[in-house]
Coordinates of C-alpha atoms in Angstrom, one line a residue:
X1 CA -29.7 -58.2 47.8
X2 CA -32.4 -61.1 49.3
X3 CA -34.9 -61.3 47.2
X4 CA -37.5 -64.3 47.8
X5 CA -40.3 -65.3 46.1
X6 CA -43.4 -66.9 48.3
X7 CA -46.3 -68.8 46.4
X8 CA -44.4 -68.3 43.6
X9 CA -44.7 -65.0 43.3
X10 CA -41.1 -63.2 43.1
X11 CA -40.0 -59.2 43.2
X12 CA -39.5 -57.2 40.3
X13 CA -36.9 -54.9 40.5
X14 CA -35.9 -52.6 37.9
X15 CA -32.7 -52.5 36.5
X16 CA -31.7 -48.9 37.3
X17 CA -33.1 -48.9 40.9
X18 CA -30.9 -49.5 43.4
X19 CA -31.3 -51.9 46.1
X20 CA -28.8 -52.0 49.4
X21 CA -27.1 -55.4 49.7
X22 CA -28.6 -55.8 53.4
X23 CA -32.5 -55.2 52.4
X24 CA -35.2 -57.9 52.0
X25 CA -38.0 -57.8 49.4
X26 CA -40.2 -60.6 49.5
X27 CA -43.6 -61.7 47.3
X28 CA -45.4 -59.6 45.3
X29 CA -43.1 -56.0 45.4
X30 CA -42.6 -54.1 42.4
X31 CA -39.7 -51.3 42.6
X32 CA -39.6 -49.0 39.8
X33 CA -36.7 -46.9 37.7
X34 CA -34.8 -44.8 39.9
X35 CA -36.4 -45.7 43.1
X36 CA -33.6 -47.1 46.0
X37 CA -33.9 -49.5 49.1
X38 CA -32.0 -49.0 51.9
X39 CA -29.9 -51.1 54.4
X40 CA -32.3 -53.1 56.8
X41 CA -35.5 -52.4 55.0
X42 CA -38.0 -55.4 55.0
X43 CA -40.5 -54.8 52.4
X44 CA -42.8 -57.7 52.7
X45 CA -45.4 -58.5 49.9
X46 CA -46.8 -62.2 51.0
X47 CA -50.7 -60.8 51.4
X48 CA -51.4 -58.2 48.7
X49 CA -48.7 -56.1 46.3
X50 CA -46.2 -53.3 47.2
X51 CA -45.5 -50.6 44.7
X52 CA -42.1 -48.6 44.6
X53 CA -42.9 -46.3 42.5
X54 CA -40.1 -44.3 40.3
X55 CA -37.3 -42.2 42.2
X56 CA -39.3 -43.2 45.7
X57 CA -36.5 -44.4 48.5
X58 CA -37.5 -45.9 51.6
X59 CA -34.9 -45.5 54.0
X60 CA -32.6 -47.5 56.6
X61 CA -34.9 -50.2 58.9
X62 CA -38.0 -49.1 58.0
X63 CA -40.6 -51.9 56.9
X64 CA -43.9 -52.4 54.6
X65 CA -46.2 -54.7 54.7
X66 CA -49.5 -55.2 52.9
X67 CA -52.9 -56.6 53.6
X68 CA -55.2 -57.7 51.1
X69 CA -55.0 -54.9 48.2
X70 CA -52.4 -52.8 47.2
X71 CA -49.6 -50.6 49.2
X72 CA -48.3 -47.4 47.2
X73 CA -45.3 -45.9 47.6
X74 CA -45.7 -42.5 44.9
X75 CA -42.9 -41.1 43.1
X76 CA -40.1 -39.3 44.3
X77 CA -41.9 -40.3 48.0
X78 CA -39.3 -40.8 50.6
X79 CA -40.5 -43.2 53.4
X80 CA -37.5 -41.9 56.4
X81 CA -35.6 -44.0 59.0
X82 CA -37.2 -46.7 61.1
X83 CA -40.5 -46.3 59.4
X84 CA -43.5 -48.5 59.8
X85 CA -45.9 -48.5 56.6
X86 CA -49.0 -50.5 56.4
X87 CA -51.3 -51.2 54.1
X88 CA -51.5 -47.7 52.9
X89 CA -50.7 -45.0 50.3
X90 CA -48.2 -42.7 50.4
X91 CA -48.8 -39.7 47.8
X92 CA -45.9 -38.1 45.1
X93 CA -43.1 -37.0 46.7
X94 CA -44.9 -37.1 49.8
X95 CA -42.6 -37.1 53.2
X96 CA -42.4 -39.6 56.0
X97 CA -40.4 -38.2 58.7
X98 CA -38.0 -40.6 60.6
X99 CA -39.8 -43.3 63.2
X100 CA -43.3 -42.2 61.7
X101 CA -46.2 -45.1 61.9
X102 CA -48.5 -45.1 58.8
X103 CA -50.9 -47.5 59.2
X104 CA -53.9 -49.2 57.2
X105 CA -56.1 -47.4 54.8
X106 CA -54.3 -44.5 55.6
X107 CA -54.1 -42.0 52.4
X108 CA -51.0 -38.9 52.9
X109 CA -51.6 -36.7 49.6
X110 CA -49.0 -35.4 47.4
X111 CA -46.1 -33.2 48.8
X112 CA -47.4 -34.0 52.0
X113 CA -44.7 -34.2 55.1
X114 CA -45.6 -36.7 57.9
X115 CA -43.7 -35.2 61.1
X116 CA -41.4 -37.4 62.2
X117 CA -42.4 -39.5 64.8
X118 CA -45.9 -39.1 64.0
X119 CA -48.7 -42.1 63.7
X120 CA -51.4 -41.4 61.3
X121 CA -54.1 -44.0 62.3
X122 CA -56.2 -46.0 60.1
X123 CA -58.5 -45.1 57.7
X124 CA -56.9 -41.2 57.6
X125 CA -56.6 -38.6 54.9
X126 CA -54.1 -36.7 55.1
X127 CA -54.3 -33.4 52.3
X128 CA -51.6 -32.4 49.9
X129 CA -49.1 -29.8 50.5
X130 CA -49.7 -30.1 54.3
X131 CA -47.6 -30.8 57.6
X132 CA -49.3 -33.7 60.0
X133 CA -48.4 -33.6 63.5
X134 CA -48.9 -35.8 66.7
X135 CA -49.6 -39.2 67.9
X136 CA -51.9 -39.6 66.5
X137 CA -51.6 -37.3 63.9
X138 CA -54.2 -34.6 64.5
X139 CA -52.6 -31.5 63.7
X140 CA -52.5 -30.7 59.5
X141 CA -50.8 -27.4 58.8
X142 CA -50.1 -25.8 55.5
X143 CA -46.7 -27.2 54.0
X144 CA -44.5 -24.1 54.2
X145 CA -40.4 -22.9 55.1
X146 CA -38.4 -25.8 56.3
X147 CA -40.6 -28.3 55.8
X148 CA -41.1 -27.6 52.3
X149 CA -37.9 -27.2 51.5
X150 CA -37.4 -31.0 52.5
X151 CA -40.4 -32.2 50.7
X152 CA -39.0 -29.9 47.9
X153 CA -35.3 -31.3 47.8
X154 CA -35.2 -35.3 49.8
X155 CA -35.9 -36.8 46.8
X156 CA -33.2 -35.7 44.4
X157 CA -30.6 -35.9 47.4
X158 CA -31.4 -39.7 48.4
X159 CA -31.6 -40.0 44.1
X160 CA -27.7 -39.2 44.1
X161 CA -26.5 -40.8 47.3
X162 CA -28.1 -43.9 46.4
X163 CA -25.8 -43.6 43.0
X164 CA -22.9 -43.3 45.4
X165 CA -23.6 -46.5 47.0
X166 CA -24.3 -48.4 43.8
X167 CA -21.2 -47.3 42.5
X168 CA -18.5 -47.9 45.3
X169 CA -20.3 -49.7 48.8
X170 CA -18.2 -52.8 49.1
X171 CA -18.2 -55.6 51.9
X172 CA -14.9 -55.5 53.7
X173 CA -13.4 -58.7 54.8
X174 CA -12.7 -58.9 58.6

């Protein structure tokens, strides 16, 4: 996994989180227990500090970056697919939907699902236990059927695959 240190500040991974051999962590990112980094992921910390926090996974190509202060990814979060996160916080076991755009200042609450696609735009609050819609996200509705029962159950399913990966992804030789 690349892990590079700039100003001599370096990542800190911890030793039970798992980290795909294809993503980039650079500067000042902190990934905690349980948490797992997918392939293509650049989580770049060079500005301010990045925060993984326990069982969180952020997903295949998406990226974080940080301005000055501190970027929050809450526990048992799951940033999705080809997500753009910036300079924001993401709540506990919050949601972000595949593609989504999450951008500075931007505060999604806890259990909260960003609807994939979506942009939430600077500066935005986005309630717990709630859906957000749109781009940009303008439409909050109540957290309920499906859409719970992803925000209910990603966590612990991305918790397992990622011990799948750690235990048997090897690189083939052409």
């Amino acid at each position: 996994m690349p892990l590079y240190s700039f100003e001599g500040v370096s990542p800190t991974v911890h030793p039970e989180a798992w980290i795909a051999p294809t993503a980039t962590l650079v500067g000042d990112v902190v990934v905690e227990k349980g948490a797992s980094i997918w392939y293509g992921v650049v989580i770049r910390a060079d500005l301010g500090r990045i925060v993984i926090r326990e069982g969180a996974n952020i997903q295949d190509n998406s990226v974080i970056h940080v301005g000055d202060g501190v970027c929050e990814v809450g526990k048992n979060a799951t940033v999705g697919h080809q997500c753009l996160v910036h300079d924001c916080t993401v709540g506990e076991q919050a949601l972000i939907g595949n593609g989504a755009i999450v951008l500075d200042g931007a505060v999604i609450g806890e259990r909260t699902l960003i609807a994939a696609g979506a942009t939430v735009t600077p500066g935005s609050v986005i309630p717990p236990e709630s859906v957000a819609l749109g781009s940009p996200a303008k439409k909050v509705i109540p957290l309920e059927g499906t859409a719970k029962l992803f925000v209910d159950h990603n966590a612990t399913v991305y918790h397992h695959l990622a011990q799948r990966h750690a235990a048997s992804v090897e690189l083939v030789d052409p």
